[in-house]
């Protein structure tokens, strides 16, 4: 047997890309690759890319430019581009960067091992949307130990076509994986040391996978089945659309002990005029009603959101409506974005907001979110919460983990190991984390 070939993967974008990168690394393991931490030592470099905003997409080209020297030094080096830029731009990537040997879209990863074998002698490209579960066709994970937390993709793609968003084009139509495969994968992860699973999907709460005995399962049904897996301690899911928050999923937040009290529920804007132009198919008020239903079921839940400012034709009054909605909801955290026109999406063709104005709104929005985020974190002081410990902190004897509410918590205690789930009394709150003592 020859020496193992070395694979360097760099991942951009959302958690689904993180999951995909793990699966691609495992699949390429079958071709003799082991993962390494730097591009300099690699025989193959794979960029798993994101197309959501212009900056994310452009990063790929600047990163590729940096590899030019490596390729000159090592002509056998294979360079691949996967992910959403690969899907959106396809052969265009090779036209702009001829040193790229392989381009693979997110729905074709099961073909990656075969593509890798051909890469180097010819240019290989696959951006099909085949009618099959790529994860089922990807090599099974080797039974290696894992850290305490893991992502598990249950649903992919999107049929909602928000006017700003590339995801329906880069990931394709909404598809749910069969429940039995997800349960099998979850049990396998638990056997390998995982205690918390985050179910992933672009519209995860629209999940409707085939059930083991026929009929479709909802996400709530899947969560209830996962809730019964011994050794699995925590369940989370992301990202949800407000229109798909079914009663059974809301009830699961009240009834499933392992389902954590944290929900990412993007609204994008608080102005009905803008929501309509975004093709979101909900209003600020209908969103508020969903929030009320969730809080009635689980009063302590922390909500997080996504916001876009400077969407085409957004006025100061529209923006103020967004600020008012944020005041009314009171978020535990949120991601804020300046609108970025994306080629091929309807909103890109519309009159754009003055960039200086958009920047100014973004700052005001971020200041408000930061205040709410800090207040939510500070409100944990004095409470006793569950913490799943993940890794050592900077100080000797210190461990860091995530609370039920997804806050980082530091605890000084020699006896703690990664994977321990303990009750912790929160004693103080810093800028980005909490400090606690074992309860
Ligand atoms: N499927 C998820 C997330 C999609 S992408 C959802 O429906 O919520 C993550 C976030 O990126 C979005 O929620 C949105 O806030 C932001 N986003 C998407 N397209 C964007 C664009 N063109 N410009 C700026 N932000 C964008
Ligand atoms: Fe994009 Fe909208 Fe689909 Fe989310 S729901 S992935 S924002 S199109
Ligand atoms: Fe980016 Fe694709 Fe995820 S565009 S956010 S990597 S689905």
GROMACS .gro file of C-alpha atoms in nm, residues 77-264:
model
  188
   77UNK     CA    1  -0.204   1.886  -0.696
   78UNK     CA    2  -0.577   1.855  -0.765
   79UNK     CA    3  -0.799   2.154  -0.698
   80UNK     CA    4  -1.175   2.111  -0.665
   81UNK     CA    5  -1.463   2.350  -0.607
   82UNK     CA    6  -1.778   2.213  -0.443
   83UNK     CA    7  -2.085   2.379  -0.293
   84UNK     CA    8  -2.314   2.657  -0.403
   85UNK     CA    9  -2.068   2.860  -0.614
   86UNK     CA   10  -1.991   2.539  -0.803
   87UNK     CA   11  -2.362   2.492  -0.868
   88UNK     CA   12  -2.426   2.855  -0.964
   89UNK     CA   13  -2.122   2.914  -1.184
   90UNK     CA   14  -2.027   2.565  -1.309
   91UNK     CA   15  -1.776   2.572  -1.596
   92UNK     CA   16  -1.740   2.950  -1.554
   93UNK     CA   17  -1.513   2.876  -1.255
   94UNK     CA   18  -1.268   2.688  -1.478
   95UNK     CA   19  -1.282   2.969  -1.734
   96UNK     CA   20  -1.186   3.222  -1.463
   97UNK     CA   21  -0.939   2.992  -1.286
   98UNK     CA   22  -0.799   2.731  -1.531
   99UNK     CA   23  -0.606   2.554  -1.252
  100UNK     CA   24  -0.937   2.417  -1.116
  101UNK     CA   25  -0.959   2.046  -1.204
  102UNK     CA   26  -1.300   1.958  -1.065
  103UNK     CA   27  -1.633   2.134  -1.009
  104UNK     CA   28  -1.907   1.949  -0.821
  105UNK     CA   29  -2.252   2.080  -0.723
  106UNK     CA   30  -2.415   1.997  -0.386
  107UNK     CA   31  -2.649   1.731  -0.528
  108UNK     CA   32  -2.370   1.531  -0.696
  109UNK     CA   33  -2.141   1.453  -0.403
  110UNK     CA   34  -2.204   1.079  -0.427
  111UNK     CA   35  -2.020   1.097  -0.760
  112UNK     CA   36  -1.718   1.272  -0.610
  113UNK     CA   37  -1.495   0.962  -0.562
  114UNK     CA   38  -1.534   0.868  -0.927
  115UNK     CA   39  -1.479   1.229  -1.035
  116UNK     CA   40  -1.166   1.260  -0.821
  117UNK     CA   41  -1.016   0.956  -0.995
  118UNK     CA   42  -1.051   1.127  -1.333
  119UNK     CA   43  -0.947   1.476  -1.220
  120UNK     CA   44  -0.596   1.584  -1.312
  121UNK     CA   45  -0.596   1.409  -1.648
  122UNK     CA   46  -0.917   1.582  -1.760
  123UNK     CA   47  -1.145   1.861  -1.638
  124UNK     CA   48  -1.444   1.711  -1.454
  125UNK     CA   49  -1.767   1.886  -1.380
  126UNK     CA   50  -2.103   1.771  -1.244
  127UNK     CA   51  -2.381   2.009  -1.147
  128UNK     CA   52  -2.682   1.781  -1.207
  129UNK     CA   53  -2.984   1.752  -0.979
  130UNK     CA   54  -3.021   1.372  -0.980
  131UNK     CA   55  -3.332   1.203  -0.835
  132UNK     CA   56  -3.160   1.011  -0.557
  133UNK     CA   57  -3.050   1.056  -0.198
  134UNK     CA   58  -2.683   1.143  -0.235
  135UNK     CA   59  -2.621   1.071   0.133
  136UNK     CA   60  -2.749   0.716   0.096
  137UNK     CA   61  -2.504   0.665  -0.189
  138UNK     CA   62  -2.211   0.820  -0.005
  139UNK     CA   63  -1.983   0.578   0.175
  140UNK     CA   64  -2.084   0.503   0.534
  141UNK     CA   65  -1.890   0.691   0.796
  142UNK     CA   66  -1.598   0.493   0.939
  143UNK     CA   67  -1.676   0.411   1.302
  144UNK     CA   68  -1.435   0.669   1.441
  145UNK     CA   69  -1.499   0.851   1.771
  146UNK     CA   70  -1.667   1.188   1.741
  147UNK     CA   71  -1.698   1.501   1.952
  148UNK     CA   72  -2.015   1.556   2.160
  149UNK     CA   73  -2.206   1.757   1.896
  150UNK     CA   74  -2.292   1.679   1.535
  151UNK     CA   75  -2.495   1.812   1.243
  152UNK     CA   76  -2.731   1.585   1.053
  153UNK     CA   77  -2.891   1.704   0.730
  154UNK     CA   78  -3.253   1.588   0.705
  155UNK     CA   79  -3.387   1.815   0.432
  156UNK     CA   80  -3.230   2.005   0.148
  157UNK     CA   81  -3.326   2.263  -0.107
  158UNK     CA   82  -3.606   2.515  -0.109
  159UNK     CA   83  -3.924   2.581  -0.306
  160UNK     CA   84  -3.997   2.920  -0.151
  161UNK     CA   85  -3.808   3.151  -0.388
  162UNK     CA   86  -3.766   3.457  -0.170
  163UNK     CA   87  -3.682   3.733  -0.417
  164UNK     CA   88  -3.329   3.788  -0.279
  165UNK     CA   89  -3.213   3.430  -0.237
  166UNK     CA   90  -2.998   3.193  -0.446
  167UNK     CA   91  -3.066   2.879  -0.242
  168UNK     CA   92  -3.354   2.745  -0.458
  169UNK     CA   93  -3.117   2.764  -0.755
  170UNK     CA   94  -2.800   2.632  -0.592
  171UNK     CA   95  -2.954   2.355  -0.382
  172UNK     CA   96  -3.253   2.276  -0.599
  173UNK     CA   97  -3.604   2.173  -0.503
  174UNK     CA   98  -3.700   2.080  -0.149
  175UNK     CA   99  -3.624   1.714  -0.073
  176UNK     CA  100  -3.657   1.530   0.261
  177UNK     CA  101  -3.450   1.223   0.350
  178UNK     CA  102  -3.638   0.911   0.467
  179UNK     CA  103  -3.688   0.898   0.845
  180UNK     CA  104  -3.537   0.549   0.885
  181UNK     CA  105  -3.205   0.662   0.734
  182UNK     CA  106  -3.192   0.964   0.963
  183UNK     CA  107  -3.265   0.750   1.272
  184UNK     CA  108  -2.999   0.501   1.165
  185UNK     CA  109  -2.744   0.778   1.120
  186UNK     CA  110  -2.841   0.936   1.453
  187UNK     CA  111  -2.793   0.604   1.640
  188UNK     CA  112  -2.458   0.559   1.471
  189UNK     CA  113  -2.351   0.910   1.578
  190UNK     CA  114  -2.458   0.837   1.937
  191UNK     CA  115  -2.258   0.511   1.933
  192UNK     CA  116  -1.956   0.717   1.841
  193UNK     CA  117  -1.989   0.963   2.130
  194UNK     CA  118  -2.231   1.227   2.000
  195UNK     CA  119  -2.474   1.358   2.262
  196UNK     CA  120  -2.630   1.651   2.078
  197UNK     CA  121  -2.761   1.645   1.720
  198UNK     CA  122  -2.864   1.952   1.522
  199UNK     CA  123  -3.101   1.858   1.242
  200UNK     CA  124  -3.029   2.067   0.934
  201UNK     CA  125  -3.232   2.188   0.639
  202UNK     CA  126  -3.280   2.510   0.443
  203UNK     CA  127  -3.643   2.476   0.549
  204UNK     CA  128  -3.602   2.214   0.814
  205UNK     CA  129  -3.950   2.256   0.962
  206UNK     CA  130  -4.104   2.176   0.621
  207UNK     CA  131  -3.951   1.827   0.660
  208UNK     CA  132  -4.183   1.556   0.524
  209UNK     CA  133  -3.969   1.245   0.482
  210UNK     CA  134  -4.101   0.896   0.413
  211UNK     CA  135  -4.184   0.718   0.740
  212UNK     CA  136  -4.058   0.363   0.808
  213UNK     CA  137  -4.410   0.217   0.766
  214UNK     CA  138  -4.520   0.435   0.476
  215UNK     CA  139  -4.676   0.780   0.497
  216UNK     CA  140  -4.482   1.097   0.556
  217UNK     CA  141  -4.333   1.202   0.886
  218UNK     CA  142  -4.328   1.565   0.998
  219UNK     CA  143  -4.025   1.715   1.171
  220UNK     CA  144  -4.213   1.688   1.503
  221UNK     CA  145  -4.261   1.313   1.451
  222UNK     CA  146  -3.894   1.272   1.365
  223UNK     CA  147  -3.794   1.466   1.678
  224UNK     CA  148  -4.019   1.247   1.894
  225UNK     CA  149  -3.849   0.936   1.754
  226UNK     CA  150  -3.504   1.084   1.814
  227UNK     CA  151  -3.613   1.181   2.166
  228UNK     CA  152  -3.637   0.806   2.245
  229UNK     CA  153  -3.277   0.724   2.145
  230UNK     CA  154  -3.082   0.634   2.461
  231UNK     CA  155  -2.760   0.830   2.495
  232UNK     CA  156  -2.879   1.116   2.278
  233UNK     CA  157  -2.928   1.402   2.522
  234UNK     CA  158  -3.006   1.707   2.310
  235UNK     CA  159  -3.187   1.786   1.985
  236UNK     CA  160  -3.182   2.114   1.792
  237UNK     CA  161  -3.291   2.207   1.442
  238UNK     CA  162  -3.223   2.488   1.197
  239UNK     CA  163  -3.335   2.680   0.982
  240UNK     CA  164  -3.709   2.722   1.009
  241UNK     CA  165  -3.953   2.922   0.800
  242UNK     CA  166  -4.234   3.098   0.994
  243UNK     CA  167  -4.503   2.955   0.764
  244UNK     CA  168  -4.402   2.595   0.842
  245UNK     CA  169  -4.421   2.614   1.223
  246UNK     CA  170  -4.690   2.345   1.261
  247UNK     CA  171  -4.885   2.291   1.583
  248UNK     CA  172  -4.720   1.953   1.636
  249UNK     CA  173  -4.372   2.109   1.617
  250UNK     CA  174  -4.470   2.380   1.862
  251UNK     CA  175  -4.615   2.114   2.095
  252UNK     CA  176  -4.287   1.920   2.071
  253UNK     CA  177  -4.115   2.223   2.225
  254UNK     CA  178  -4.339   2.183   2.529
  255UNK     CA  179  -4.327   1.802   2.548
  256UNK     CA  180  -3.988   1.671   2.428
  257UNK     CA  181  -3.738   1.693   2.710
  258UNK     CA  182  -3.440   1.669   2.474
  259UNK     CA  183  -3.555   1.945   2.239
  260UNK     CA  184  -3.360   2.254   2.342
  261UNK     CA  185  -3.531   2.588   2.418
  262UNK     CA  186  -3.377   2.779   2.130
  263UNK     CA  187  -3.530   2.849   1.790
  264UNK     CA  188  -3.386   3.022   1.484
   0.00000   0.00000   0.00000
